[in-house]
mmCIF file of C-alpha atoms in Angstrom:
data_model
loop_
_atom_site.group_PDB
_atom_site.id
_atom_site.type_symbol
_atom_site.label_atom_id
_atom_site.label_comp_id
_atom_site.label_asym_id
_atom_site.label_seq_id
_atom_site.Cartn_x
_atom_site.Cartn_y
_atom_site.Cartn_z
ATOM 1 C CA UNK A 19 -29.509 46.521 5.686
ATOM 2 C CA UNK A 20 -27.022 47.592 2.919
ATOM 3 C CA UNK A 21 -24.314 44.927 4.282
ATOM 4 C CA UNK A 22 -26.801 41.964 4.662
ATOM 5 C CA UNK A 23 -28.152 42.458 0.995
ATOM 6 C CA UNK A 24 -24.297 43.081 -0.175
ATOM 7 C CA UNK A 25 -23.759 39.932 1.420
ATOM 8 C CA UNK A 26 -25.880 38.186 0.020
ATOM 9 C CA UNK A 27 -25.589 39.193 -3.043
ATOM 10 C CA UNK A 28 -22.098 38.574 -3.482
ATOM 11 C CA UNK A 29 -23.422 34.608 -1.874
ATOM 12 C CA UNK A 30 -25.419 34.285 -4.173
ATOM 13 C CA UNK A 31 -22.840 35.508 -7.417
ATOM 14 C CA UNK A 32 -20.403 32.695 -5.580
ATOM 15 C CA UNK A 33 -22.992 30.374 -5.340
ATOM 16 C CA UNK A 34 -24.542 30.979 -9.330
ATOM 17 C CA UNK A 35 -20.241 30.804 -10.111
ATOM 18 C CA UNK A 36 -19.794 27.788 -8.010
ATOM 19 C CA UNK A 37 -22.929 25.830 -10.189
ATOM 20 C CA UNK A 38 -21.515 27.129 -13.283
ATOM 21 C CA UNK A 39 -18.362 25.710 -12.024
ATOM 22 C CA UNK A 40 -19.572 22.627 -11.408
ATOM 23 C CA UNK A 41 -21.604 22.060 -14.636
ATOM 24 C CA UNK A 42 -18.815 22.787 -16.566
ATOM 25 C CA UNK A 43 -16.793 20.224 -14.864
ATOM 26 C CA UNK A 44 -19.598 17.472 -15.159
ATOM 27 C CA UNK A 45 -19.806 18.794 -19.164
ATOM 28 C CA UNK A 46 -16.290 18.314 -19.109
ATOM 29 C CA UNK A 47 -16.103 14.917 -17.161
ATOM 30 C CA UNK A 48 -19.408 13.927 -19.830
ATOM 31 C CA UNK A 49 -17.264 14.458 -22.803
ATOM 32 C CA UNK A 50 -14.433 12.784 -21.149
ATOM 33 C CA UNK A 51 -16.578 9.582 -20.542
ATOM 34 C CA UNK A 52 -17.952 9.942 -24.739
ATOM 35 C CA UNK A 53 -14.164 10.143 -26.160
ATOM 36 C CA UNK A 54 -13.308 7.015 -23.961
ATOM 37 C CA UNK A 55 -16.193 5.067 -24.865
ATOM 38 C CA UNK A 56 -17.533 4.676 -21.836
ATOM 39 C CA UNK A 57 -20.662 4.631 -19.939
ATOM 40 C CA UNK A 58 -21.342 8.338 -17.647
ATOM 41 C CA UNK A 59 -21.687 7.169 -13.800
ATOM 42 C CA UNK A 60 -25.829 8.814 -13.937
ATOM 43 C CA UNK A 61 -26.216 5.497 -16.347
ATOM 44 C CA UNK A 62 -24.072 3.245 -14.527
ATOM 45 C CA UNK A 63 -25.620 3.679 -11.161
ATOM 46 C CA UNK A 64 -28.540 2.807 -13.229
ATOM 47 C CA UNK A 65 -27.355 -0.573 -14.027
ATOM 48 C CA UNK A 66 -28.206 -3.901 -12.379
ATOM 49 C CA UNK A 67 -24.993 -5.566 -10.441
ATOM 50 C CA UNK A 68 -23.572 -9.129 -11.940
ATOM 51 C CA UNK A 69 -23.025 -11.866 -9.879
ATOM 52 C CA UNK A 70 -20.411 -14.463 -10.883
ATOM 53 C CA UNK A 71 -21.560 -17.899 -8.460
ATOM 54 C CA UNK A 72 -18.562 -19.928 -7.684
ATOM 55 C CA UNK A 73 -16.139 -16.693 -8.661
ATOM 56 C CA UNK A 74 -14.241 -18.547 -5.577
ATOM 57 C CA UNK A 75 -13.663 -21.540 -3.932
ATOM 58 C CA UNK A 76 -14.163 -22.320 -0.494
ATOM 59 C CA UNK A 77 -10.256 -23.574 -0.274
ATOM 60 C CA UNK A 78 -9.780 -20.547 -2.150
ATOM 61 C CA UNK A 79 -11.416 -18.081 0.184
ATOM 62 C CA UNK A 80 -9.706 -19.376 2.863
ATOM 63 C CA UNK A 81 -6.607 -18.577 1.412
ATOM 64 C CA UNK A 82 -7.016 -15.294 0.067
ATOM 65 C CA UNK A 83 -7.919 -14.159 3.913
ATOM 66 C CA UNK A 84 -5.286 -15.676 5.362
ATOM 67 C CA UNK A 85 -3.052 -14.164 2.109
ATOM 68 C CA UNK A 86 -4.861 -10.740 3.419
ATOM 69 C CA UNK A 87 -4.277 -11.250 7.171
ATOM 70 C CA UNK A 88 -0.421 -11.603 6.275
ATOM 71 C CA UNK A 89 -0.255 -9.018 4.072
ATOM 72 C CA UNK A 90 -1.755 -7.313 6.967
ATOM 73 C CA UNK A 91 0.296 -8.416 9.645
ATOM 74 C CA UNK A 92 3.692 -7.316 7.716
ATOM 75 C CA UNK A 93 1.885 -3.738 7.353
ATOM 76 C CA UNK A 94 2.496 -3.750 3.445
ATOM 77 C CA UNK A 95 -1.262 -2.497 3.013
ATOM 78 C CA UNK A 96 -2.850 0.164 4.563
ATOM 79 C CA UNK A 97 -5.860 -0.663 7.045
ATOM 80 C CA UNK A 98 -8.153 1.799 8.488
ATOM 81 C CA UNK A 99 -10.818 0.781 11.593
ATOM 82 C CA UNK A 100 -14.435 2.039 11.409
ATOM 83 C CA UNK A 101 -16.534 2.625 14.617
ATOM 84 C CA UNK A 102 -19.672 2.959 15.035
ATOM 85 C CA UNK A 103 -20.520 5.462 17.478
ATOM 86 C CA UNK A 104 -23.517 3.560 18.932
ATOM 87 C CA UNK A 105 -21.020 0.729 19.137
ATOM 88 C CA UNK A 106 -18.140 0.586 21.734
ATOM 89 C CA UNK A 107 -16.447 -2.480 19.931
ATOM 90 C CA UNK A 108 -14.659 -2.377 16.318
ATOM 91 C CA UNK A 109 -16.963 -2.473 13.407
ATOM 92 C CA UNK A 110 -15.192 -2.374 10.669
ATOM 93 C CA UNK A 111 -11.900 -2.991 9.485
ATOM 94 C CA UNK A 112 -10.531 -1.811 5.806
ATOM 95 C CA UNK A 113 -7.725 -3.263 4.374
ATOM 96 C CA UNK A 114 -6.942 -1.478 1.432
ATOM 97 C CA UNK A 115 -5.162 -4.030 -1.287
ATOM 98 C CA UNK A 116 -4.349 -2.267 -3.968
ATOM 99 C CA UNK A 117 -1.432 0.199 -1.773
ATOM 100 C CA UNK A 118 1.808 0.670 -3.254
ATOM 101 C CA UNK A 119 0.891 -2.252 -6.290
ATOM 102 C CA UNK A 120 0.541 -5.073 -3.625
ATOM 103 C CA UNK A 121 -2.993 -6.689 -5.258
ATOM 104 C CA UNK A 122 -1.060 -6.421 -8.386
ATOM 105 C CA UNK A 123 2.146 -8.141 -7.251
ATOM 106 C CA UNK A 124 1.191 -10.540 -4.498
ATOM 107 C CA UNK A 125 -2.063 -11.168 -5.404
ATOM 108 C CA UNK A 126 -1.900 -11.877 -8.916
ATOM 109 C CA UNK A 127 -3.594 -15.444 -9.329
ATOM 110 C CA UNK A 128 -6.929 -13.251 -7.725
ATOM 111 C CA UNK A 129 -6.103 -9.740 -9.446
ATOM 112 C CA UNK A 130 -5.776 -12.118 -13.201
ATOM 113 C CA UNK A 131 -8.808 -13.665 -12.279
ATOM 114 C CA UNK A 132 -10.741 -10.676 -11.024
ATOM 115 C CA UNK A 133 -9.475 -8.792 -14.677
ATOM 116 C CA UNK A 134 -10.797 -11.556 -16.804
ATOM 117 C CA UNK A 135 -14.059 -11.929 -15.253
ATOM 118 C CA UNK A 136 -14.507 -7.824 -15.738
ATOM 119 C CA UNK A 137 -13.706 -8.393 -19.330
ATOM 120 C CA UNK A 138 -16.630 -11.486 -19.512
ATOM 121 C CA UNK A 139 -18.845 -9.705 -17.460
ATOM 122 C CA UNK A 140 -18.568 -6.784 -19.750
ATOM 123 C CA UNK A 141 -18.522 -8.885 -22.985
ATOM 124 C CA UNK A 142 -22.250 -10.437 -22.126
ATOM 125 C CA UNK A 143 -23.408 -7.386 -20.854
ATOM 126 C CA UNK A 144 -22.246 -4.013 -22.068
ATOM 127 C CA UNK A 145 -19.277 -4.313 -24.400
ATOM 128 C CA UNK A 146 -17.668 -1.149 -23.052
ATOM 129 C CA UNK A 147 -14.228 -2.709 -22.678
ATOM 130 C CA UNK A 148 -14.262 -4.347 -26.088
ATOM 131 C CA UNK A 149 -11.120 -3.576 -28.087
ATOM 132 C CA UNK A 150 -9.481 -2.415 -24.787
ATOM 133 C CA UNK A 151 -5.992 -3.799 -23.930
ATOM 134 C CA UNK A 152 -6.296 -5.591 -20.683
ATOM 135 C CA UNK A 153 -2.927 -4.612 -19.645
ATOM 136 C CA UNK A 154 -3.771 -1.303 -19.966
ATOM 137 C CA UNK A 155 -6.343 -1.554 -17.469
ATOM 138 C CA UNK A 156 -5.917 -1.437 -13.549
ATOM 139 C CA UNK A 157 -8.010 -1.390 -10.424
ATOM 140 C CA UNK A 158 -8.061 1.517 -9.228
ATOM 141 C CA UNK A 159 -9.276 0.432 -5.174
ATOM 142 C CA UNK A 160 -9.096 -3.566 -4.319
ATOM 143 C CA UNK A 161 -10.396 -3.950 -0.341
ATOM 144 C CA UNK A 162 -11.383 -6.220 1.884
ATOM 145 C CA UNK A 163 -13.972 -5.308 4.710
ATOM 146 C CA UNK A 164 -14.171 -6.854 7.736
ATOM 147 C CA UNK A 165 -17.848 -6.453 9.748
ATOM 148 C CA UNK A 166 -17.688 -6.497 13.607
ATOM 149 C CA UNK A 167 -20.272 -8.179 16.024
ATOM 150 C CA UNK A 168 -23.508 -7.469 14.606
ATOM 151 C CA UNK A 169 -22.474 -5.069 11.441
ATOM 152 C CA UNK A 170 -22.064 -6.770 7.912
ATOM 153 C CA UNK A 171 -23.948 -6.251 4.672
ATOM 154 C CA UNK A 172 -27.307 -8.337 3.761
ATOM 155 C CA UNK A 173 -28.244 -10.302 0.873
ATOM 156 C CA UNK A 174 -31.918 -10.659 -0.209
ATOM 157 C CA UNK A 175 -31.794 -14.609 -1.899
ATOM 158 C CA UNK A 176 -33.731 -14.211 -4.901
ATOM 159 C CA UNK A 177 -37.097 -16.423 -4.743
#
């Protein structure tokens, strides 16, 4: 009928403005990343992750959870619990660090630490950051996950 194809239609002009929309805003986001000097997120994903062995020590792992379960505790970071819905028990827990500047203020031996490595990491590797004033950097999401019975992430050794 008339209506259905007017429909239509118009879904289809919303649709073809929506696209335009949205590859104008990846153009624009595309420039954005060239003017900064850094890498677009298509050739990021496309890059192999960097493990630092011995980033922590045991002693020191133990005391950035219990730093975390404190931080916790005193509600100064916001947490957020994940169910599964095949699972009846908790299976996640997200504490989110980085709320109102508390990785950056109570957790500064870690967040100094983390920023360094980022800066080595990126000096071998990519030299993005190279030139860039460390201070002028920040994390934009620091969290800790906590798995449940039976949830957690896996890690293939490599042979």
């Amino acid at each position: 009928t008339i209506l259905t194809f007017a429909v239509g239609l118009l879904a289809g002009i919303a649709g073809k403005a929506s696209i335009a929309k949205g590859e104008a805003r990846q153009g624009a986001q595309e420039t954005l990343f060239e003017k900064l000097g850094l890498m677009r997120p298509l050739d990021a994903k496309k890059t192999e992750a960097v493990r630092v062995p011995g980033f922590l020590s045991e002693e020191e792992i133990v005391a950035l959870l219990q730093q975390v379960t404190s931080a916790a505790k005193r509600e100064v970071v916001a947490t957020e619990r994940r169910m599964m819905q095949s699972e009846p028990i908790f299976s996640q827990r997200a504490i989110y660090l980085h709320t109102d500047g508390v990785f950056r203020n109570e957790f500064r031996w870690l967040h100094d630490r983390l920023k360094d490595a980022v800066f080595d990491v990126d000096a071998k590797n990519w030299q993005i950051l190279q030139g860039r004033d460390k201070e002028r950097i920040n994390f934009r999401t620091v969290e800790i996950i906590e798995y449940g019975p039976g949830q957690g992430l896996t890690y293939k050794a490599a042979s």
